[in-house]
CSV table of C-alpha atoms in Angstrom, one decimal:
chain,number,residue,atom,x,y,z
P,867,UNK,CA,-44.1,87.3,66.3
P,868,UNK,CA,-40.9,88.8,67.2
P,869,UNK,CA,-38.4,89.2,69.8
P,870,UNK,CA,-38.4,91.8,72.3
P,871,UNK,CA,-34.5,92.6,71.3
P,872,UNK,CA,-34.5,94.8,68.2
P,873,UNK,CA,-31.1,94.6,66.3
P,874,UNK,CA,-31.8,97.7,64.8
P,875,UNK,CA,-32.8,100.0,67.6
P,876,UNK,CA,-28.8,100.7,69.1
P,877,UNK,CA,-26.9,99.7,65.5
P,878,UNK,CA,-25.4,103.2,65.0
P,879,UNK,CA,-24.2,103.5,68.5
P,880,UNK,CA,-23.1,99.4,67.8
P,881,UNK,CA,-21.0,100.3,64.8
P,882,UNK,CA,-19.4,103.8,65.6
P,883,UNK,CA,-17.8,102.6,68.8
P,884,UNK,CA,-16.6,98.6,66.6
P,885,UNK,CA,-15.3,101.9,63.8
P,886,UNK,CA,-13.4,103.6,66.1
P,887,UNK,CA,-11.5,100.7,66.3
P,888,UNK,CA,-11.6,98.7,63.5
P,889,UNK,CA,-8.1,97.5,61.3
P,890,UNK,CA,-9.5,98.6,58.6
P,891,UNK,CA,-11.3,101.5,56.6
P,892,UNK,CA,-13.6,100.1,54.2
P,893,UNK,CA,-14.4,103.6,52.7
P,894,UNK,CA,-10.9,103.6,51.5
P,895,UNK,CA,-9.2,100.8,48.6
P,896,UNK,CA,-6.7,98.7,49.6
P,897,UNK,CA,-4.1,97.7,47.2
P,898,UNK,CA,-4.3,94.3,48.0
P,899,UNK,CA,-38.1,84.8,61.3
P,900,UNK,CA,-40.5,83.0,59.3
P,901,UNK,CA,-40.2,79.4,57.1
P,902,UNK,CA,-37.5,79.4,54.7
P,903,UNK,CA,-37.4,77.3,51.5
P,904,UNK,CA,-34.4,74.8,51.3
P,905,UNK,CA,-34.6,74.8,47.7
P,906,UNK,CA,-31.9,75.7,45.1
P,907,UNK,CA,-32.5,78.6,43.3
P,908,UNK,CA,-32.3,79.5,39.5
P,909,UNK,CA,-30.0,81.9,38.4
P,910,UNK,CA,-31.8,85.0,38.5
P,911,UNK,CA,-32.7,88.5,40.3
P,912,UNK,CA,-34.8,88.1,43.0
P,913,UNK,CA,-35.6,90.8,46.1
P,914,UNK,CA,-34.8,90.7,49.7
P,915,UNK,CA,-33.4,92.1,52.6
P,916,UNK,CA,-29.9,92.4,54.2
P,917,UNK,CA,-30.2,90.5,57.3
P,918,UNK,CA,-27.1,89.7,59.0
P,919,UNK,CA,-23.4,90.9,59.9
P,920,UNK,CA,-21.9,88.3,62.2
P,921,UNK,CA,-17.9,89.1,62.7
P,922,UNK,CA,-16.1,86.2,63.8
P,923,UNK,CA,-12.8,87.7,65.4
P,924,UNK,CA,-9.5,87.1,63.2
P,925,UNK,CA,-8.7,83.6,61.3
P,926,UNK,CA,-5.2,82.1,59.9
P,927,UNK,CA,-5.6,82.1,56.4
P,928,UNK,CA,-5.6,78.5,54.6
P,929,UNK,CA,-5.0,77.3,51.3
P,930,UNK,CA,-6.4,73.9,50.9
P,931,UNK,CA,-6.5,73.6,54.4
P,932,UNK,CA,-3.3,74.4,55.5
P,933,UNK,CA,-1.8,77.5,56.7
P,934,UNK,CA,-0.3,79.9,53.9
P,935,UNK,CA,2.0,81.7,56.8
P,936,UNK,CA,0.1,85.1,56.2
P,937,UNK,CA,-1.4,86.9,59.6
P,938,UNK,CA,-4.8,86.1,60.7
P,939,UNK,CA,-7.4,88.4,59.8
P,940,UNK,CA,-11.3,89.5,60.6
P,941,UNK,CA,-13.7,87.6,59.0
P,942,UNK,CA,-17.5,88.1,58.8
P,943,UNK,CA,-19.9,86.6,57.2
P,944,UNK,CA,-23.6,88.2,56.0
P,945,UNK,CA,-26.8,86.7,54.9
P,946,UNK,CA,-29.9,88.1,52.6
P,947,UNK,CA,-33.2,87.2,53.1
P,948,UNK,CA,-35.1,86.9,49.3
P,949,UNK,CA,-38.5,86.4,48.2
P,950,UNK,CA,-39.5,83.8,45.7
P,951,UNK,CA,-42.3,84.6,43.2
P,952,UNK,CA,-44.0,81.7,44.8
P,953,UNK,CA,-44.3,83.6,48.1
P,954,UNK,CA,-41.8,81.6,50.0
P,955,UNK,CA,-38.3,82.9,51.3
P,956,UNK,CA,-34.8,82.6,51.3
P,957,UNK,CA,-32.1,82.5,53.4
P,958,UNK,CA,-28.3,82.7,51.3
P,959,UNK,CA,-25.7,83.3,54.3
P,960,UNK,CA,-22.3,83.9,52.6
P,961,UNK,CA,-19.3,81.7,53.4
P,962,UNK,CA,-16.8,83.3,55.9
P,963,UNK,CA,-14.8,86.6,54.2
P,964,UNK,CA,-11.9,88.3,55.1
P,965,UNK,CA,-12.5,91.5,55.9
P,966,UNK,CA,-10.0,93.4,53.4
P,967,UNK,CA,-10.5,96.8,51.4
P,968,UNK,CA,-8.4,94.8,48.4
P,969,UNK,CA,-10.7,95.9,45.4
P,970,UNK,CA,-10.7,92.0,44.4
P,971,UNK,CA,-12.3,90.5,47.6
P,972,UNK,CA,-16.0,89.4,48.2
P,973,UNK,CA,-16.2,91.4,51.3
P,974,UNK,CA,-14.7,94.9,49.3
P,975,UNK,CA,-16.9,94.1,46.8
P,976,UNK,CA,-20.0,93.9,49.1
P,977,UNK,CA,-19.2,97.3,50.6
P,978,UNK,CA,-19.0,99.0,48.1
P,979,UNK,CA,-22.2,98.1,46.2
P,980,UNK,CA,-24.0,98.7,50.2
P,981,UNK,CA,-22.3,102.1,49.9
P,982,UNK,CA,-23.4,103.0,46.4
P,983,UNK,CA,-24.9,106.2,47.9
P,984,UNK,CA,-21.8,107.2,49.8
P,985,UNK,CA,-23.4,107.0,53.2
P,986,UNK,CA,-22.2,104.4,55.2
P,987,UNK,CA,-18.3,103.5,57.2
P,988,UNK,CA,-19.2,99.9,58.2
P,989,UNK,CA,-21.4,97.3,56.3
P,990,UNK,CA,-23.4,96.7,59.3
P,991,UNK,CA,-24.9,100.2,58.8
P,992,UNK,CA,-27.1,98.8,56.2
P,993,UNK,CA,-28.7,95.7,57.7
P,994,UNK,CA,-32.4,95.8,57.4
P,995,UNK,CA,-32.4,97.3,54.1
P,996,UNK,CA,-34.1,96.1,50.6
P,997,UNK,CA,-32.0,95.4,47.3
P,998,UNK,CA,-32.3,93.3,43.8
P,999,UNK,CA,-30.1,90.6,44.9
P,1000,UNK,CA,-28.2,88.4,42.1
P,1001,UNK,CA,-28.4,84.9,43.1
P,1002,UNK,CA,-26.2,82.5,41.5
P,1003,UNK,CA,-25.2,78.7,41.3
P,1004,UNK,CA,-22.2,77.2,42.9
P,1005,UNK,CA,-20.7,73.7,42.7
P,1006,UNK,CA,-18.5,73.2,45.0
P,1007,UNK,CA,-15.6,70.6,44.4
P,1008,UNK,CA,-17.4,67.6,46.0
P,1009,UNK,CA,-20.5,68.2,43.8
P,1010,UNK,CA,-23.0,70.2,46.2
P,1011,UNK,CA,-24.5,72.6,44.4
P,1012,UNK,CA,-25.9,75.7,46.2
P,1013,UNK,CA,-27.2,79.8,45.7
P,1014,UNK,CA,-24.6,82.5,46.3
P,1015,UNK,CA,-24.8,86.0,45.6
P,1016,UNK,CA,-22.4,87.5,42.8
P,1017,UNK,CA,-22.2,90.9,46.1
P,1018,UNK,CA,-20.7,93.3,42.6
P,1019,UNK,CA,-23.9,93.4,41.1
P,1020,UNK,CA,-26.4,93.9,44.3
P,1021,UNK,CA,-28.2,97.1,43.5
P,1022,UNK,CA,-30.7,99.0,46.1
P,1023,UNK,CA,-34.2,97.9,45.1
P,1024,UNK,CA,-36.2,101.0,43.0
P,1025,UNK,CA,-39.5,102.0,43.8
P,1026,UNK,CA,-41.1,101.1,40.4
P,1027,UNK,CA,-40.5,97.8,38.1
P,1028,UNK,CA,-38.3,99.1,35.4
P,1029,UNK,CA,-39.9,97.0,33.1
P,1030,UNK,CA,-43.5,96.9,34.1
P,1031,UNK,CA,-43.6,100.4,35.9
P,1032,UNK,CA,-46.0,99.1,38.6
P,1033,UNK,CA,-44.6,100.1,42.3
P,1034,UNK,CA,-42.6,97.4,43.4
P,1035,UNK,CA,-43.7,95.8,47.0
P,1036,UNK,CA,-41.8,93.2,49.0
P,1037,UNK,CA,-42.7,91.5,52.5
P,1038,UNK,CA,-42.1,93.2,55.8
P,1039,UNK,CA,-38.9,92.8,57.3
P,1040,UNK,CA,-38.9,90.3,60.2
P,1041,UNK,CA,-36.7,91.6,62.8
P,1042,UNK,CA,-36.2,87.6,64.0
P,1043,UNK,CA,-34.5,87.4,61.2
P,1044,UNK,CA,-31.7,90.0,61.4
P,1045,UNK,CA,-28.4,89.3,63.3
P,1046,UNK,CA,-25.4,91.5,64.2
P,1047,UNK,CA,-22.6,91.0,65.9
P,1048,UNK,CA,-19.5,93.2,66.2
P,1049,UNK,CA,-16.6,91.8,67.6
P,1050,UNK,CA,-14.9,94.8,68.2
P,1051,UNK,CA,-18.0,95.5,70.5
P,1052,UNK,CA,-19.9,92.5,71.5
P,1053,UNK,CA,-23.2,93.0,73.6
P,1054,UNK,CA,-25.0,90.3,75.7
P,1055,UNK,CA,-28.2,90.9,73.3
P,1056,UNK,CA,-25.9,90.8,70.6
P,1057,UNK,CA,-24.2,87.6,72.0
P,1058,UNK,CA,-27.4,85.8,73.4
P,1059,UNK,CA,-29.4,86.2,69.4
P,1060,UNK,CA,-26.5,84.1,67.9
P,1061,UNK,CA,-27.7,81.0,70.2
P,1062,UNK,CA,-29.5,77.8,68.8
P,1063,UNK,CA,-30.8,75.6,71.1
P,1064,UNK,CA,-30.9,71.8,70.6
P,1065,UNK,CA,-28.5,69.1,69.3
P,1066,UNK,CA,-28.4,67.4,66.1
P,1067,UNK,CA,-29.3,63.9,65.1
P,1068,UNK,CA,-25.7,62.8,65.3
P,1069,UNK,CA,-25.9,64.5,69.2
P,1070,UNK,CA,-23.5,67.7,68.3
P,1071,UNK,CA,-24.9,71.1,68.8
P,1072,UNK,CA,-26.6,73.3,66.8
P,1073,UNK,CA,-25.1,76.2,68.3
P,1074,UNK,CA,-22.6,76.4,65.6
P,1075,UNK,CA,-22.5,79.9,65.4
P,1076,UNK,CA,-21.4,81.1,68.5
P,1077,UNK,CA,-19.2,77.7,68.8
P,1078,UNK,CA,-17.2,78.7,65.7
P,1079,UNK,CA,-17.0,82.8,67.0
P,1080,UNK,CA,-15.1,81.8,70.2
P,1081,UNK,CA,-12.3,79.2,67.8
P,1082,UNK,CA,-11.0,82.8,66.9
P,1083,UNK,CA,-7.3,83.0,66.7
P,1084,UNK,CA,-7.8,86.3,68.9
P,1085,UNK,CA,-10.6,84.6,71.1
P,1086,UNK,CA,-8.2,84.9,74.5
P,1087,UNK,CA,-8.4,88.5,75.8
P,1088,UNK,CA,-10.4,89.3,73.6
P,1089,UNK,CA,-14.1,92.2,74.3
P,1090,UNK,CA,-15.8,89.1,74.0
P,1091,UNK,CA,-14.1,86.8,76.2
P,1092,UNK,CA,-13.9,89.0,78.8
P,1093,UNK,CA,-17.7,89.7,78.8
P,1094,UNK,CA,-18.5,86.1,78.9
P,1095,UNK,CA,-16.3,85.4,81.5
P,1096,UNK,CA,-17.3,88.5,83.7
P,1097,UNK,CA,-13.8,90.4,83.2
P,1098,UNK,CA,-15.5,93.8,82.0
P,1099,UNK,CA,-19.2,95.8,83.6
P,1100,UNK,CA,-22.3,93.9,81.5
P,1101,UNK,CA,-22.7,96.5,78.0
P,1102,UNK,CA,-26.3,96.6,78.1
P,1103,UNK,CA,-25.4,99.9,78.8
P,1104,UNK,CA,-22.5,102.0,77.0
P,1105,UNK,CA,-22.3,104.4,79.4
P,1106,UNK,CA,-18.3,104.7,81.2
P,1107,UNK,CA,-18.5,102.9,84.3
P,1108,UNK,CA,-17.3,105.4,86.9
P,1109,UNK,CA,-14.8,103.5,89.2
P,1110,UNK,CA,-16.4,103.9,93.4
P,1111,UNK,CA,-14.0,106.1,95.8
P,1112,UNK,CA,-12.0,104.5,97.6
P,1113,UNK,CA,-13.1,104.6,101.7
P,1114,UNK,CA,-11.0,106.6,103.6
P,1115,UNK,CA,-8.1,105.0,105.9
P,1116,UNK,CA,-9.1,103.9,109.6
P,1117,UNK,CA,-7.2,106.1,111.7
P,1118,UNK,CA,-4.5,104.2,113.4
P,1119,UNK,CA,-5.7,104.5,117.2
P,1120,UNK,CA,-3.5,106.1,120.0
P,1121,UNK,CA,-0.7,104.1,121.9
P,1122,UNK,CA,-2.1,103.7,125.6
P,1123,UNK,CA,-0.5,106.2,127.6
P,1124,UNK,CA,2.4,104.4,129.8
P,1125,UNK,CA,1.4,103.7,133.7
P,1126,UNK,CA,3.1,106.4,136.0
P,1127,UNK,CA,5.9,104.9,138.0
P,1128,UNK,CA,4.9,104.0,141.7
P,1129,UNK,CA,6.6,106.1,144.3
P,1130,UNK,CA,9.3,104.2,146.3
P,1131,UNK,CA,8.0,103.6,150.0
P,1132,UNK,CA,10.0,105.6,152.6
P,1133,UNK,CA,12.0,103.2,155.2
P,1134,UNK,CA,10.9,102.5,158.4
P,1135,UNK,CA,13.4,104.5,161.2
P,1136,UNK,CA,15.1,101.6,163.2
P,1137,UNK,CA,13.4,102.1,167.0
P,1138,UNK,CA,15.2,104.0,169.8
């Protein structure tokens, strides 16, 4: 069953107005819902959906954890949904990306394999569609190893199994499992989808998601912080808030006229 909100009903109205103000143009190169399996998969092709665009305002990039002194930058990070052969699902959410147009970043690379067809300005545009995914393993340096997606070979699924030739079929999308969220142009049903409710066993949230969004380094001021705190008209519509007229000035009321002056009385004559 799904939500009443439908991420994809409003996204190209969503992502032309985060566009119109984005830092930068990813159409250019820089020189620079249901049960999901928590198993690891093999290395392999596999398809699935492109669920999820979650921006998380600008971050200071690190090097092992410490600052390298270069300006903070947009990150985002994305998830796809695939489908195993045993039925089950997926979920591989990518780790946080800058967003650069450098031809040797993850988040370049992801662009441009989502705009193969030449279609799209922002990565967003594409969320709900289908694609071969190629999953990979990664061991991270303290041992854990876990699925990623190698984003320069993702390819938009075909209609027929090349090597079979039989029409290829996946399952519905689930629209509870797509998420978007433009910082550039936050929305309350935008906002209010990221939430997790609960705590963990050690008692800390699991609302990670919007936790980490509002640890941006450009958190203070920013669309989002003055929506949550009431600073700008709710944007469940996008229509321009037309500002009331202003009442018109009391009229200042008229000085009292001043009393006329009593006439003096005449003397009395002094008696003969």
């Amino acid at each position: 069953m799904t939500n009443a909100f439908n991420p994809l009903a409003n996204l190209n109205s969503l992502v032309e107005a985060a566009v119109a103000v984005q830092d930068v143009d990813m159409t250019e190169t820089g020189t620079g819902g249901g049960a999901f399996e928590d198993v690891l998969l093999p290395k392999g092709e596999y398809f699935g959906h492109f669920v999820e665009y979650v921006e998380y305002g600008k971050r200071v990039p690190t090097n092992n954890g410490k600052p390298t002194g270069k300006p903070a930058v947009l990150n985002t990070k994305v998830c796809f949904v695939v489908y195993t052969p045993d039925g089950g699902k997926k979920r591989i959410r990518s780790l946080p990306m800058p967003v650069f147009n450098d031809p040797r970043s993850n988040f370049k690379k992801l662009f441009d394999r989502l705009n193969c067809a030449g279609d799209i300005q922002h990565a967003a545009q594409k969320l709900g569609t289908a694609w071969v995914v190629p999953v990979e393993q990664y061991t991270s340096k303290a041992g854990k190893v876990s699925n990623i997606i190698d984003y320069s070979l993702l390819q938009p699924l075909p209609k027929f199994n090349p090597q079979t030739g039989e029409p290829i079929t996946i399952p519905e999308l689930n629209l509870d499992d797509v998420k978007v969220f433009l910082w550039n142009n936050p929305t309350k049903e935008t906002w209010d989808s990221l939430f997790i409710e609960g705590t963990r066993d050690d008692g800390k949230s699991k609302n990670f998601i919007q936790e980490d969004i509002m640890q941006a380094a450009d958190f203070e001021g920013s669309p989002l912080q003055q929506m949550l705190t009431g600073g700008i008209p709710a944007p469940e519509s996008l229509a321009p808030v037309v500002a009331a007229a202003p009442s018109a000035p009391t009229a200042p009321q008229a000085p009292a006229a001043p009393a006329a002056p009593t006439a003096p009385v005449a003397p009395v004559p002094p008696a003969a």
